Amino acid sequence: MSEASASSLPADDGWEGHTLSITVTGEDRPGVTGTLLGAVAGIGAEVLDIQQVVVHGHLTLTLLLRPGAHVEQLRDAAAVAAHRLGLVLTVTEGSGDNARPRQGRAAVVVLGAPLQADAVSLVTTRIAEHGANIDRIRRLSRYPVTTVEFDISGADVPSLRTELALVATSEGIDIAVAPGGLARRGRRLVVLDVDSTLIQQEVIELLAAHCGREAEVAEVTARAMAGELDFEESLRARVATLAGLPASVLDEVRDAIELTPGARTLVRTLKRLGFTVGLVSGGFIEIVGRLADDLGIDHARANRLEIEDGRLTGRVVGEVVDRAGKARALREFAEQEGLPLSRTVAIGDGANDLDMLDAAGLGVAFNAKPIVQEQAQTSVNVPYLDSVLYLLGISREEIEEADLDDGTPTHAPPVPHASH
């Protein structure tokens, strides 16, 4: 028994019948759409398309109709409605429905604080030079960064991503290019690095502070994250400095940890969407596991410190979670969740995150070291971790409305002002 669906029905792309495009513009207020549609109702027109946009209180509303034999009646009815509403009316006769968007759907998300007109102009110029068309534009946020999403067609995602990466660097903005259409929707796995990504500190440095060797350890950590040292070798050397510390320092470090601004909002929103969230860290499960429990995170993988007689031995137990181990964890989490890698997002800041960022469907360098920004698919260089949500097409309004609905306090950061 075969199953019929809307997508399997014959297409009407070749229809070239008469159309009437009715557009009204002016001050937005409730009831405009209903009044205009009410005016043309009962005349016998078929609605082919409706599109509306409101920018700073200014409305543009367009109806595309198949008018039959009622062109003049529809014109007159629309004119009366527009006059009553105090709106400017434009009526255009044509033929055929809207052209179907070309293949190569993509979403281009641009973030800036501030987002200068020169930068946006350059982005749109590069899109056009690439041979792609901008089909829709919408703003995703106005604070703490301004974020605009371009829905485009006719794009080759990898090459456009490379072209716009040059614009991001020259203009000091962040740009993400991702496949559009169904690839933009559905459940995902989002995996985050912990130190200097989910949290603001490096845990091993907090531990080293308890034995007076924080500066020494911080220097080695910085070199490892910049890709100058082998991660496993540097980790074992740094952990060795902790030998003899009482295990109770782990509780003190847990209490000292500060989440990155927006971290709770990011995780909370992802979980509301039904997404799976994981943590992968070159740090320590004694800290990472507690963070995962506190935030309701699904998966956590990190190194384990060896403890004997209530004290740290200066060694780690088992296989080290290094650069390759992080990518392996991403793949394993995805397999456990029944998701392809194309449905994964990885977020990190250091050189040991590069394999994970490369393996993910979307790899995001978050306030990352230069070597990571150079190699990652996209970068976010604002100090708010929930800005990653914009890259997924989730708007600030949607986030705040969801918080309001369940009573979660929303603490809006200050709106940045452009410098002159």
PDB file of N, CA and C in Angstrom, residues 6-7 15 78-79 85 126 182 186 191 212 262 276 291 295-296 336 340 356 378 380 407 416:
ATOM      1  N   ALA A   6       2.160  15.323   0.679  1.00  0.00           N
ATOM      2  CA  ALA A   6       2.102  16.598  -0.039  1.00  0.00           C
ATOM      3  C   ALA A   6       3.277  16.741  -0.995  1.00  0.00           C
ATOM      4  N   SER A   7       4.457  16.230  -0.579  1.00  0.00           N
ATOM      5  CA  SER A   7       5.646  16.380  -1.419  1.00  0.00           C
ATOM      6  C   SER A   7       5.590  15.501  -2.659  1.00  0.00           C
ATOM      7  N   TRP A  15       2.784  26.595 -13.820  1.00  0.00           N
ATOM      8  CA  TRP A  15       1.581  27.419 -13.991  1.00  0.00           C
ATOM      9  C   TRP A  15       1.968  28.863 -14.254  1.00  0.00           C
ATOM     10  N   ALA A  78      -8.936  46.393  -1.998  1.00  0.00           N
ATOM     11  CA  ALA A  78      -7.663  46.654  -1.329  1.00  0.00           C
ATOM     12  C   ALA A  78      -7.458  48.145  -1.124  1.00  0.00           C
ATOM     13  N   ALA A  79      -7.864  48.946  -2.092  1.00  0.00           N
ATOM     14  CA  ALA A  79      -7.711  50.397  -1.972  1.00  0.00           C
ATOM     15  C   ALA A  79      -8.539  50.945  -0.829  1.00  0.00           C
ATOM     16  N   LEU A  85      -7.041  52.076   6.758  1.00  0.00           N
ATOM     17  CA  LEU A  85      -5.927  51.810   7.665  1.00  0.00           C
ATOM     18  C   LEU A  85      -4.857  52.906   7.630  1.00  0.00           C
ATOM     19  N   ARG A 126      29.707  39.753  -0.668  1.00  0.00           N
ATOM     20  CA  ARG A 126      30.389  38.470  -0.877  1.00  0.00           C
ATOM     21  C   ARG A 126      29.387  37.367  -1.203  1.00  0.00           C
ATOM     22  N   LEU A 182      16.140  21.358   6.064  1.00  0.00           N
ATOM     23  CA  LEU A 182      15.922  20.423   7.172  1.00  0.00           C
ATOM     24  C   LEU A 182      17.169  20.237   8.024  1.00  0.00           C
ATOM     25  N   GLY A 186      15.641  19.962  13.922  1.00  0.00           N
ATOM     26  CA  GLY A 186      15.730  18.639  14.525  1.00  0.00           C
ATOM     27  C   GLY A 186      16.708  18.575  15.678  1.00  0.00           C
ATOM     28  N   VAL A 191      28.346  19.360  22.326  1.00  0.00           N
ATOM     29  CA  VAL A 191      29.424  18.963  23.240  1.00  0.00           C
ATOM     30  C   VAL A 191      30.319  20.163  23.504  1.00  0.00           C
ATOM     31  N   GLY A 212      50.952  26.432  45.891  1.00  0.00           N
ATOM     32  CA  GLY A 212      51.845  27.534  45.587  1.00  0.00           C
ATOM     33  C   GLY A 212      52.522  27.454  44.234  1.00  0.00           C
ATOM     34  N   GLY A 262      26.186  33.193  30.479  1.00  0.00           N
ATOM     35  CA  GLY A 262      25.347  32.571  29.458  1.00  0.00           C
ATOM     36  C   GLY A 262      25.388  31.061  29.451  1.00  0.00           C
ATOM     37  N   THR A 276      20.641  16.923  23.190  1.00  0.00           N
ATOM     38  CA  THR A 276      21.515  16.237  24.138  1.00  0.00           C
ATOM     39  C   THR A 276      22.763  17.092  24.336  1.00  0.00           C
ATOM     40  N   LEU A 291      29.713  19.378  37.779  1.00  0.00           N
ATOM     41  CA  LEU A 291      29.144  20.403  36.896  1.00  0.00           C
ATOM     42  C   LEU A 291      28.013  19.817  36.052  1.00  0.00           C
ATOM     43  N   LEU A 295      24.033  21.027  36.117  1.00  0.00           N
ATOM     44  CA  LEU A 295      23.401  21.644  34.958  1.00  0.00           C
ATOM     45  C   LEU A 295      22.445  20.708  34.226  1.00  0.00           C
ATOM     46  N   GLY A 296      22.360  19.451  34.664  1.00  0.00           N
ATOM     47  CA  GLY A 296      21.478  18.498  33.992  1.00  0.00           C
ATOM     48  C   GLY A 296      22.015  18.049  32.649  1.00  0.00           C
ATOM     49  N   GLN A 336      25.757   6.823  20.710  1.00  0.00           N
ATOM     50  CA  GLN A 336      24.829   6.457  21.785  1.00  0.00           C
ATOM     51  C   GLN A 336      23.470   7.122  21.609  1.00  0.00           C
ATOM     52  N   PRO A 340      23.812  11.277  13.577  1.00  0.00           N
ATOM     53  CA  PRO A 340      24.998  11.374  12.718  1.00  0.00           C
ATOM     54  C   PRO A 340      25.855  12.558  13.149  1.00  0.00           C
ATOM     55  N   MET A 356      38.003  17.603  17.777  1.00  0.00           N
ATOM     56  CA  MET A 356      36.576  17.563  18.101  1.00  0.00           C
ATOM     57  C   MET A 356      35.813  18.587  17.265  1.00  0.00           C
ATOM     58  N   THR A 378      33.884  28.149  12.565  1.00  0.00           N
ATOM     59  CA  THR A 378      33.397  29.481  12.907  1.00  0.00           C
ATOM     60  C   THR A 378      33.890  29.848  14.298  1.00  0.00           C
ATOM     61  N   VAL A 380      33.268  32.529  17.836  1.00  0.00           N
ATOM     62  CA  VAL A 380      32.476  33.474  18.602  1.00  0.00           C
ATOM     63  C   VAL A 380      33.429  34.168  19.555  1.00  0.00           C
ATOM     64  N   GLY A 407       8.977  30.817  34.479  1.00  0.00           N
ATOM     65  CA  GLY A 407       9.336  31.586  35.659  1.00  0.00           C
ATOM     66  C   GLY A 407      10.817  31.693  35.927  1.00  0.00           C
ATOM     67  N   PRO A 416      25.169  47.051  24.498  1.00  0.00           N
ATOM     68  CA  PRO A 416      26.415  47.758  24.189  1.00  0.00           C
ATOM     69  C   PRO A 416      26.150  48.984  23.329  1.00  0.00           C
TER      70      PRO A 416
END
